[in-house]
XYZ file of C-alpha atoms in Angstrom:
352
model
C -7.938 13.983 -17.611
C -7.975 10.547 -17.198
C -11.180 10.263 -14.767
C -11.097 6.430 -15.137
C -10.244 3.526 -17.191
C -12.642 4.571 -19.937
C -13.409 7.944 -19.203
C -11.234 11.047 -20.630
C -12.310 14.688 -20.747
C -10.458 17.261 -22.149
C -10.480 20.020 -19.884
C -10.466 20.357 -16.034
C -10.554 23.508 -13.562
C -9.478 24.055 -10.255
C -11.411 26.706 -8.231
C -11.534 27.123 -4.689
C -9.066 23.977 -4.341
C -11.704 21.635 -5.850
C -12.191 20.086 -9.055
C -14.915 21.345 -11.518
C -15.744 20.599 -15.241
C -17.819 23.739 -15.758
C -15.397 26.623 -17.053
C -15.768 29.420 -14.436
C -16.157 33.042 -15.488
C -13.309 35.288 -15.646
C -11.212 32.381 -16.733
C -9.001 34.500 -18.753
C -6.649 34.899 -15.518
C -5.714 31.460 -14.652
C -2.623 29.244 -14.534
C -2.444 26.863 -17.269
C -0.904 23.415 -17.564
C -1.011 21.214 -20.698
C -0.445 17.440 -20.242
C -2.095 14.226 -19.163
C -3.769 14.308 -15.877
C -4.262 11.491 -13.167
C -5.790 11.677 -9.913
C -3.124 11.932 -7.237
C -1.415 8.435 -7.252
C -2.209 6.101 -4.169
C 0.631 4.061 -2.390
C -1.522 1.565 -0.776
C 1.364 0.215 1.420
C 3.677 2.765 2.537
C 5.223 3.519 6.252
C 5.522 7.152 6.888
C 7.320 7.835 10.426
C 9.452 4.365 10.140
C 12.685 3.345 9.078
C 14.700 0.081 9.565
C 15.045 0.573 13.236
C 11.405 1.718 14.314
C 9.856 5.223 14.703
C 11.908 8.388 13.212
C 11.549 12.075 14.208
C 9.215 14.449 12.581
C 11.913 15.750 10.279
C 12.651 12.497 8.905
C 9.007 11.648 8.604
C 8.408 14.960 6.776
C 11.235 14.116 4.256
C 9.539 10.717 4.009
C 6.051 12.353 2.906
C 7.642 15.006 0.513
C 9.643 12.555 -1.335
C 6.434 10.678 -2.056
C 4.376 13.684 -2.833
C 7.020 14.741 -5.301
C 6.781 11.080 -6.972
C 3.103 12.176 -7.494
C 1.960 10.096 -4.501
C -0.829 12.179 -2.882
C -2.839 9.417 -0.825
C -1.095 6.994 1.306
C -2.494 3.907 3.282
C -0.092 3.584 5.853
C 0.282 -0.254 6.589
C 1.653 0.230 10.193
C 4.102 2.750 12.075
C 5.064 3.233 15.550
C 5.322 7.005 14.795
C 2.397 9.363 15.556
C 2.313 11.147 12.205
C -1.281 12.818 12.879
C 0.653 16.285 12.734
C 0.960 15.587 9.215
C -2.900 16.031 8.611
C -2.402 19.924 9.308
C 0.157 20.315 6.723
C -1.415 21.631 3.428
C 1.524 20.691 1.640
C 1.810 17.228 2.528
C -0.112 13.687 1.074
C -3.331 12.864 2.772
C -2.479 9.568 4.980
C -5.090 6.784 5.874
C -3.546 5.015 8.889
C -3.377 1.290 9.894
C -2.265 1.976 13.636
C 0.716 0.131 14.659
C 1.420 -3.375 13.504
C 0.214 -6.172 15.755
C 2.716 -8.986 15.831
C 3.360 -12.366 17.906
C 6.022 -11.716 20.627
C 9.643 -11.762 18.930
C 7.938 -12.561 15.845
C 8.569 -9.607 13.502
C 11.151 -6.501 13.106
C 12.335 -4.927 16.401
C 10.784 -1.635 17.354
C 7.953 -1.787 15.045
C 5.153 -3.465 16.642
C 2.959 -4.285 19.411
C 4.259 -7.587 20.349
C 1.548 -9.684 22.241
C 0.248 -13.403 22.493
C -3.151 -14.769 21.007
C -5.136 -14.237 23.997
C -4.773 -10.051 23.918
C -4.895 -9.861 19.889
C -8.821 -8.760 20.017
C -8.026 -5.862 22.398
C -5.290 -4.822 20.665
C -6.989 -4.794 17.450
C -9.753 -2.915 18.704
C -7.275 -0.107 20.408
C -5.556 0.160 16.911
C -9.027 0.268 15.120
C -9.863 3.268 17.057
C -6.539 4.802 16.472
C -6.491 4.590 12.962
C -8.054 5.330 9.748
C -10.648 2.719 9.228
C -7.734 -0.190 8.805
C -5.708 -2.549 11.152
C -2.532 -4.203 10.538
C -1.458 -7.842 11.805
C 1.570 -9.685 10.960
C 0.048 -12.997 9.640
C 3.514 -14.934 9.626
C 7.165 -14.404 10.139
C 10.253 -16.755 10.444
C 10.058 -19.122 13.336
C 13.614 -19.427 14.515
C 12.922 -22.774 16.228
C 11.331 -24.261 12.813
C 14.053 -22.377 10.857
C 11.057 -21.270 8.346
C 7.916 -19.130 7.830
C 5.334 -20.049 9.870
C 1.700 -18.551 10.908
C 1.853 -16.112 14.115
C -1.952 -16.687 15.246
C -4.208 -19.232 15.729
C -7.831 -19.500 13.772
C -10.110 -18.900 16.869
C -7.740 -15.697 17.978
C -7.837 -14.033 14.447
C -11.586 -15.016 14.131
C -12.167 -12.918 17.630
C -10.028 -9.955 16.535
C -11.149 -9.483 13.119
C -14.757 -9.777 14.381
C -13.900 -7.050 16.800
C -12.436 -4.749 14.050
C -15.516 -4.882 11.720
C -17.236 -3.959 14.911
C -15.510 -1.061 15.156
C -16.046 -0.414 11.367
C -12.496 -1.119 10.309
C -10.942 -3.455 7.644
C -8.052 -5.764 8.509
C -4.886 -6.424 6.580
C -2.289 -8.733 7.142
C 1.189 -9.168 6.224
C 1.975 -12.580 4.768
C 4.740 -14.290 2.617
C 3.953 -17.982 2.838
C 0.738 -19.894 2.286
C 0.234 -21.352 5.829
C -1.132 -18.225 7.287
C -3.734 -17.531 4.930
C -6.422 -20.057 5.307
C -7.092 -19.202 8.962
C -7.319 -15.438 7.898
C -9.645 -16.006 4.887
C -11.804 -18.255 7.381
C -11.585 -15.478 10.093
C -12.620 -12.614 7.261
C -9.710 -10.682 6.364
C -10.382 -7.977 4.102
C -6.854 -7.793 2.285
C -3.394 -9.207 2.236
C -0.077 -7.502 1.646
C 2.539 -9.396 -0.389
C 0.559 -12.013 -0.786
C 3.475 -14.128 -2.377
C 2.197 -17.446 -0.751
C -0.744 -17.325 -2.741
C -1.491 -20.844 -4.423
C -3.839 -22.310 -7.202
C -5.928 -23.694 -4.368
C -6.195 -20.297 -2.262
C -6.578 -17.538 -5.406
C -10.335 -18.946 -6.191
C -11.064 -18.614 -2.617
C -9.615 -15.109 -2.666
C -11.557 -14.301 -5.735
C -15.210 -15.384 -4.233
C -14.685 -13.480 -0.967
C -13.242 -10.093 -2.667
C -9.994 -10.288 -0.669
C -7.583 -7.539 -2.247
C -3.850 -8.196 -2.649
C -1.063 -5.435 -2.516
C 1.886 -7.304 -3.826
C 4.588 -4.918 -3.259
C 6.527 -6.318 -5.688
C 9.592 -3.487 -5.322
C 9.916 -5.151 -2.020
C 9.719 -8.736 -3.279
C 12.399 -8.204 -5.395
C 14.760 -7.837 -2.262
C 14.293 -11.498 -0.970
C 17.345 -13.289 -2.879
C 19.510 -10.621 -0.728
C 17.430 -11.314 2.355
C 17.819 -15.234 1.608
C 21.443 -14.791 0.994
C 22.076 -13.419 4.441
C 20.232 -16.002 6.575
C 21.411 -18.856 4.283
C 23.868 -20.251 7.074
C 21.705 -20.142 10.005
C 18.145 -20.597 8.443
C 18.877 -22.392 5.149
C 15.025 -23.762 4.981
C 13.817 -20.158 5.118
C 16.184 -18.801 2.661
C 15.108 -21.431 0.283
C 11.669 -21.061 0.756
C 12.031 -16.963 0.416
C 13.740 -17.684 -2.941
C 11.123 -20.118 -4.345
C 8.838 -17.215 -3.149
C 10.547 -14.656 -5.357
C 11.039 -16.733 -8.223
C 7.416 -17.417 -8.852
C 6.480 -13.538 -7.973
C 5.145 -12.788 -11.015
C 3.214 -15.948 -11.786
C 1.742 -15.326 -8.362
C 0.576 -12.003 -9.124
C -0.742 -12.757 -12.608
C -2.904 -15.753 -11.550
C -4.408 -13.530 -8.901
C -5.487 -10.851 -11.319
C -6.557 -13.329 -13.991
C -8.664 -15.003 -11.276
C -10.377 -11.646 -10.430
C -8.625 -10.658 -7.256
C -8.524 -6.911 -6.928
C -4.480 -5.661 -6.826
C -3.269 -2.352 -5.855
C -0.031 -0.590 -5.901
C 2.094 -0.760 -2.593
C 5.633 -0.131 -2.084
C 6.329 -0.919 1.390
C 8.831 2.312 1.580
C 9.722 3.424 5.165
C 11.074 0.185 6.321
C 14.214 -0.654 4.531
C 13.017 0.674 1.020
C 13.087 4.416 -0.001
C 10.065 6.341 -0.875
C 8.995 7.549 -4.138
C 8.719 4.270 -5.819
C 5.321 4.200 -6.852
C 6.137 4.453 -10.298
C 8.250 1.398 -10.100
C 5.648 -0.642 -8.627
C 3.213 0.251 -11.393
C 5.739 -1.259 -14.020
C 6.298 -4.176 -11.957
C 2.405 -5.000 -12.248
C 2.903 -4.602 -15.943
C 5.420 -7.210 -15.936
C 3.239 -9.634 -13.831
C 0.761 -9.512 -16.366
C -1.924 -6.237 -15.751
C -2.576 -4.043 -18.878
C -1.157 -0.807 -18.423
C -4.563 0.807 -17.814
C -5.084 -1.518 -15.161
C -1.791 -1.071 -13.606
C -2.471 2.911 -13.624
C -5.600 2.158 -12.096
C -4.193 0.179 -9.240
C -2.416 3.544 -8.218
C -5.307 5.696 -8.768
C -9.008 5.712 -9.538
C -9.067 2.059 -8.550
C -7.027 2.234 -5.546
C -9.150 5.431 -4.601
C -12.320 3.925 -4.959
C -11.098 0.974 -2.738
C -9.962 3.242 -0.122
C -13.145 5.410 -0.069
C -11.430 8.478 -1.725
C -12.559 10.346 -4.496
C -10.491 10.879 -7.846
C -11.325 13.555 -10.513
C -15.219 14.034 -9.677
C -17.012 17.182 -9.636
C -16.363 18.947 -6.562
C -13.859 16.685 -5.315
C -10.617 17.833 -3.615
C -8.066 19.059 -6.798
C -5.111 16.360 -6.129
C -3.877 15.336 -9.085
C -0.789 15.054 -11.152
C 0.037 15.862 -14.574
C 2.569 13.920 -17.360
C 3.980 15.048 -20.685
C 2.475 11.821 -22.480
C -0.568 9.258 -21.898
C 0.719 6.759 -19.052
C -1.991 4.180 -20.269
C 0.404 3.799 -23.540
C 3.884 3.662 -21.413
C 3.527 3.737 -17.723
C 7.206 4.589 -17.593
C 6.181 8.420 -17.985
C 4.929 7.751 -14.215
C 8.449 7.923 -13.101
C 8.691 11.772 -14.065
C 5.345 14.144 -13.168
C 5.352 17.412 -14.886
C 3.448 18.997 -12.274
C 1.729 18.063 -8.860
C -1.662 19.741 -7.644
C -2.541 19.133 -4.017
C -5.581 20.523 -2.601
C -5.760 22.448 -5.492
C -2.169 24.352 -5.007
C 0.923 23.483 -7.375
C 3.546 21.973 -4.937
C 6.380 21.113 -7.743
C 7.404 23.143 -10.828
């Protein structure tokens, strides 16, 4: 039982859907599973209820959630969705979701049908509404292509960000932001942002500021891998943007490695649900290892560390029994995460 980076136990019992390390009376009549056990994996940037065109129906949302579950992802931070997925909370066989409400973007500065598209004067009001609608998170679109400039550009002025993030914090919510480029990051930092998604624009000057303020990043490297294809598609119309996206892609591992070395918290997220498939959490863990995290750190970024960051329990006494079993120790080879031997959700086996 890999309870944490340094805590390993030999036995765990599930009684009444919860974890215990005390062998229960009558334990001879039980179903047993041998293997290496992790807390249910975490995808900290995922979109259930969303595809490349916007909100999807419940049947498609269910399929997305089941795909993540069968890959071992039992806790999702849904980083923006136009669909109402509250019905999933009533399903005992689907992952738990922490919602960030709907994306909040600048008018005509994001993917169509995804976000509330507004102007800066309305930002604080929309952030307040999404903070109340979500589960302790709000998602901003910090930068996107400016078609007049022909390149990535920040979406919000600093004063609007300060007011909006203060409003979210007053509601007890944390704020995260989609950011590719460096330009949007100083104002977000000054405004008190809690997390940045993708964070490909981190620079040597900005990394110490992120570390000092404890701002986490969720790099979504499996998504960043698509940048060359995106750049090729926009080459003719937006050559500056295309070149910028290629540069961000080329230094992606160096960027994440430098952030991690500086002490910035790094967590696993796949960005599934837009144009990417669900169930890619193991691929993202492997990408973080390529970027310089140790296998133990990368596994933690998808399990015990991510759960602590999101305020959810792991394999602690009395916690809900959400766990995944593997044939071998994932700390020795993270590739084993791609093949769960068993998945247990709320104390019940949900895969063979």
